[in-house]
């Protein structure tokens, strides 16, 4: 009889606090699969390892592979708090072994939420609920970050299944009279009529981003992403169509980028040196005389100088007059141009659904990581499928090892 007297995962005084930590690094490559046979990762075979399953290292963080769960609004919060639903959602995603997860856009102020049911991190009371989500992801050895946002003129909206057009009235938790933007220009005829922010209000919002970043670190997140895309506040400041100000935050390129650069610099200074700071931008406005990818390259160079580690390259959402030529991988060229011309790491996004597409993007140097959003909702096991199709043997969570024998 063999008696085991120690465990890698210790029991807790309160059983409800127990988490079974992984003894391996799920999602990382452990070998190659050639003609149905496993080949260990010796030095010579590492050269043949698909880039999708090579580690991605930034500062003190190592992502096990290069497939990242993109931030997606879940519209499942009250007063900004994450709930048991979020623990199930993000915990479930972490069990699928992506390289990293970006938690949905979380507001830096109550009126910075996108919808009345969006997440927040504007007060210390939010930290505990975020920490629960962080803990479950980390128990599965998955890196987890969070996107912070101010909704600007697109705030006070409704969950998408309630209405994609129209705003939430004050009687159901909206803030119709407290929607702000760089100028008093509404996004469209069904959105709120925004008020133009004063310089004092802008300074308060900048500090709100900084305060939120402090809470992000306290919650234990591995990295942070500043949301400056899709027509929300920081994105609308960048746009010459949404920003008609005549002060230091409007007019020239330098003035329109000022608020994002100030926030990025302050967040980078207070966020731990060992943790990456990313920025998501809309690389192209998709309308005539709007923000272009050339502007994005110029901005990305400035962000790199500040110490930003990666540009998450999306597009659109700034104007309701946009005409987008959407199709598989249609936004990848934005990431490629910024990576090459600004010499900064990028993430490619948008209608990327096949492992072969992910690998081609990485092999051709178009981006450093690939963000998948809806594909993870449609197919949570996409990382495992990618491993099978690309001929890679990856580590599985201990609890899912039973399934691995079915494919190898």
Short mmCIF file of N, CA and C in Angstrom, two decimals, residues 1-76:
data_model
loop_
_atom_site.label_atom_id
_atom_site.label_comp_id
_atom_site.label_asym_id
_atom_site.label_seq_id
_atom_site.Cartn_x
_atom_site.Cartn_y
_atom_site.Cartn_z
N UNK A 1 0.86 -1.20 0.00
CA UNK A 1 0.00 0.00 0.00
C UNK A 1 0.88 1.24 0.00
N UNK A 2 0.56 2.18 -0.90
CA UNK A 2 1.31 3.44 -0.99
C UNK A 2 0.43 4.56 -0.47
N UNK A 3 0.89 5.23 0.57
CA UNK A 3 0.12 6.30 1.17
C UNK A 3 0.74 7.65 0.79
N UNK A 4 -0.06 8.53 0.19
CA UNK A 4 0.38 9.88 -0.19
C UNK A 4 0.08 10.82 0.97
N UNK A 5 1.07 11.57 1.37
CA UNK A 5 0.90 12.43 2.56
C UNK A 5 0.98 13.92 2.25
N UNK A 6 1.15 14.29 0.96
CA UNK A 6 1.16 15.72 0.63
C UNK A 6 0.47 15.95 -0.71
N UNK A 7 -0.08 17.13 -0.88
CA UNK A 7 -0.77 17.52 -2.10
C UNK A 7 -0.21 18.85 -2.58
N UNK A 8 -0.24 19.04 -3.91
CA UNK A 8 0.23 20.32 -4.45
C UNK A 8 -0.75 21.45 -4.16
N UNK A 9 -2.03 21.10 -4.07
CA UNK A 9 -3.05 22.08 -3.73
C UNK A 9 -3.50 21.85 -2.30
N UNK A 10 -3.37 22.87 -1.48
CA UNK A 10 -3.70 22.73 -0.06
C UNK A 10 -5.18 22.96 0.19
N UNK A 11 -5.70 22.24 1.19
CA UNK A 11 -7.08 22.47 1.60
C UNK A 11 -7.18 23.79 2.36
N UNK A 12 -8.37 24.36 2.37
CA UNK A 12 -8.62 25.63 3.05
C UNK A 12 -9.41 25.39 4.33
N UNK A 13 -9.29 26.31 5.25
CA UNK A 13 -10.06 26.22 6.49
C UNK A 13 -11.54 26.24 6.18
N UNK A 14 -11.94 27.12 5.24
CA UNK A 14 -13.33 27.16 4.78
C UNK A 14 -13.39 26.42 3.44
N UNK A 15 -14.06 25.29 3.35
CA UNK A 15 -14.11 24.52 2.10
C UNK A 15 -14.62 25.32 0.91
N UNK A 16 -15.43 26.35 1.17
CA UNK A 16 -15.95 27.16 0.07
C UNK A 16 -14.88 28.02 -0.57
N UNK A 17 -13.73 28.15 0.08
CA UNK A 17 -12.61 28.92 -0.47
C UNK A 17 -11.66 28.06 -1.30
N UNK A 18 -11.91 26.76 -1.35
CA UNK A 18 -10.98 25.84 -2.02
C UNK A 18 -11.02 26.01 -3.53
N UNK A 19 -9.84 26.03 -4.15
CA UNK A 19 -9.69 26.01 -5.60
C UNK A 19 -8.64 24.96 -5.95
N UNK A 20 -8.95 24.13 -6.93
CA UNK A 20 -8.01 23.11 -7.36
C UNK A 20 -7.08 23.71 -8.41
N UNK A 21 -5.87 24.03 -8.02
CA UNK A 21 -4.92 24.65 -8.93
C UNK A 21 -4.29 23.61 -9.85
N UNK A 22 -3.96 24.04 -11.06
CA UNK A 22 -3.42 23.14 -12.05
C UNK A 22 -1.95 22.83 -11.76
N UNK A 23 -1.57 21.59 -11.97
CA UNK A 23 -0.17 21.19 -11.81
C UNK A 23 0.61 21.40 -13.10
N UNK A 24 -0.12 21.65 -14.20
CA UNK A 24 0.52 21.92 -15.49
C UNK A 24 0.15 23.33 -15.93
N UNK A 25 0.49 23.67 -17.16
CA UNK A 25 0.18 24.98 -17.70
C UNK A 25 -0.76 24.79 -18.90
N UNK A 26 -2.06 24.59 -18.65
CA UNK A 26 -2.99 24.28 -19.73
C UNK A 26 -2.93 25.29 -20.87
N UNK A 27 -3.02 24.77 -22.10
CA UNK A 27 -2.96 25.63 -23.27
C UNK A 27 -1.56 25.79 -23.83
N UNK A 28 -0.56 25.33 -23.08
CA UNK A 28 0.82 25.43 -23.56
C UNK A 28 1.17 24.17 -24.35
N UNK A 29 2.07 24.32 -25.31
CA UNK A 29 2.49 23.19 -26.13
C UNK A 29 3.39 22.26 -25.32
N UNK A 30 3.10 20.97 -25.41
CA UNK A 30 3.95 19.97 -24.76
C UNK A 30 4.63 19.07 -25.78
N UNK A 31 4.22 19.19 -27.05
CA UNK A 31 4.82 18.37 -28.09
C UNK A 31 4.12 18.59 -29.41
N UNK A 32 4.58 17.88 -30.41
CA UNK A 32 3.96 17.91 -31.73
C UNK A 32 3.27 16.58 -31.98
N UNK A 33 2.29 16.59 -32.86
CA UNK A 33 1.62 15.35 -33.25
C UNK A 33 1.83 15.17 -34.75
N UNK A 34 2.59 14.17 -35.11
CA UNK A 34 2.91 13.90 -36.52
C UNK A 34 2.45 12.49 -36.87
N UNK A 35 1.53 12.41 -37.82
CA UNK A 35 0.97 11.13 -38.24
C UNK A 35 0.45 10.33 -37.05
N UNK A 36 -0.19 11.04 -36.15
CA UNK A 36 -0.82 10.40 -35.01
C UNK A 36 0.11 10.08 -33.87
N UNK A 37 1.40 10.41 -34.02
CA UNK A 37 2.36 10.11 -32.97
C UNK A 37 2.83 11.40 -32.30
N UNK A 38 2.96 11.36 -30.98
CA UNK A 38 3.43 12.52 -30.22
C UNK A 38 4.95 12.59 -30.29
N UNK A 39 5.44 13.81 -30.50
CA UNK A 39 6.88 14.06 -30.51
C UNK A 39 7.15 15.11 -29.45
N UNK A 40 8.03 14.81 -28.51
CA UNK A 40 8.32 15.75 -27.44
C UNK A 40 9.01 16.99 -27.97
N UNK A 41 8.91 18.06 -27.25
CA UNK A 41 9.48 19.33 -27.69
C UNK A 41 10.95 19.43 -27.33
N UNK A 42 11.77 18.76 -28.10
CA UNK A 42 13.21 18.93 -27.97
C UNK A 42 13.60 20.21 -28.71
N UNK A 43 14.82 20.62 -28.55
CA UNK A 43 15.24 21.88 -29.14
C UNK A 43 15.04 21.93 -30.65
N UNK A 44 15.32 20.82 -31.34
CA UNK A 44 15.21 20.85 -32.79
C UNK A 44 13.75 20.91 -33.26
N UNK A 45 12.85 20.28 -32.48
CA UNK A 45 11.45 20.27 -32.89
C UNK A 45 10.72 21.57 -32.55
N UNK A 46 11.30 22.37 -31.64
CA UNK A 46 10.66 23.63 -31.29
C UNK A 46 10.57 24.56 -32.49
N UNK A 47 11.51 24.40 -33.42
CA UNK A 47 11.50 25.25 -34.61
C UNK A 47 10.25 25.00 -35.45
N UNK A 48 9.69 23.80 -35.32
CA UNK A 48 8.51 23.44 -36.11
C UNK A 48 7.20 23.76 -35.39
N UNK A 49 7.29 24.25 -34.18
CA UNK A 49 6.09 24.51 -33.40
C UNK A 49 5.31 25.67 -34.02
N UNK A 50 4.03 25.48 -34.33
CA UNK A 50 3.23 26.59 -34.85
C UNK A 50 3.26 27.78 -33.91
N UNK A 51 3.35 28.98 -34.47
CA UNK A 51 3.46 30.18 -33.66
C UNK A 51 2.26 30.36 -32.74
N UNK A 52 1.12 29.84 -33.13
CA UNK A 52 -0.08 29.95 -32.31
C UNK A 52 0.17 29.43 -30.90
N UNK A 53 1.00 28.42 -30.78
CA UNK A 53 1.23 27.79 -29.48
C UNK A 53 2.64 28.05 -28.94
N UNK A 54 3.22 29.15 -29.37
CA UNK A 54 4.46 29.61 -28.73
C UNK A 54 4.08 30.62 -27.65
N UNK A 55 4.84 30.69 -26.57
CA UNK A 55 4.53 31.66 -25.51
C UNK A 55 4.68 33.09 -26.02
N UNK A 56 3.88 33.98 -25.46
CA UNK A 56 3.98 35.41 -25.74
C UNK A 56 4.36 36.09 -24.43
N UNK A 57 5.50 36.74 -24.42
CA UNK A 57 6.02 37.31 -23.19
C UNK A 57 6.03 38.84 -23.28
N UNK A 58 5.43 39.48 -22.30
CA UNK A 58 5.50 40.94 -22.16
C UNK A 58 5.75 41.28 -20.71
N UNK A 59 6.80 42.08 -20.48
CA UNK A 59 7.19 42.45 -19.13
C UNK A 59 7.32 41.20 -18.27
N UNK A 60 6.59 41.11 -17.17
CA UNK A 60 6.71 39.94 -16.31
C UNK A 60 5.65 38.89 -16.53
N UNK A 61 4.92 38.99 -17.64
CA UNK A 61 3.79 38.09 -17.89
C UNK A 61 4.09 37.20 -19.09
N UNK A 62 3.85 35.91 -18.94
CA UNK A 62 4.00 34.95 -20.03
C UNK A 62 2.65 34.32 -20.34
N UNK A 63 2.17 34.56 -21.55
CA UNK A 63 0.92 33.96 -22.03
C UNK A 63 1.26 32.62 -22.67
N UNK A 64 0.52 31.58 -22.31
CA UNK A 64 0.85 30.22 -22.74
C UNK A 64 0.73 30.02 -24.25
N UNK A 65 -0.17 30.72 -24.87
CA UNK A 65 -0.32 30.68 -26.32
C UNK A 65 -0.80 32.05 -26.78
N UNK A 66 -1.03 32.21 -28.06
CA UNK A 66 -1.30 33.55 -28.61
C UNK A 66 -2.75 33.76 -29.00
N UNK A 67 -3.64 32.94 -28.46
CA UNK A 67 -5.08 33.13 -28.68
C UNK A 67 -5.65 33.80 -27.43
N UNK A 68 -6.16 35.00 -27.61
CA UNK A 68 -6.65 35.81 -26.49
C UNK A 68 -8.16 36.00 -26.61
N UNK A 69 -8.87 35.84 -25.49
CA UNK A 69 -10.31 36.13 -25.48
C UNK A 69 -10.50 37.64 -25.45
N UNK A 70 -11.14 38.15 -26.48
CA UNK A 70 -11.37 39.58 -26.60
C UNK A 70 -12.44 40.04 -25.62
N UNK A 71 -12.36 41.28 -25.14
CA UNK A 71 -13.41 41.77 -24.23
C UNK A 71 -14.75 41.85 -24.93
N UNK A 72 -15.78 41.35 -24.26
CA UNK A 72 -17.15 41.37 -24.80
C UNK A 72 -18.11 41.78 -23.70
N UNK A 73 -18.90 42.81 -23.94
CA UNK A 73 -19.90 43.23 -22.96
C UNK A 73 -20.89 42.10 -22.73
N UNK A 74 -21.19 41.83 -21.47
CA UNK A 74 -22.10 40.75 -21.12
C UNK A 74 -23.42 41.27 -20.54
N UNK A 75 -23.49 42.57 -20.24
CA UNK A 75 -24.74 43.19 -19.79
C UNK A 75 -25.40 42.41 -18.65
N UNK A 76 -24.61 42.05 -17.66
CA UNK A 76 -25.11 41.20 -16.58
C UNK A 76 -24.76 41.72 -15.20
#
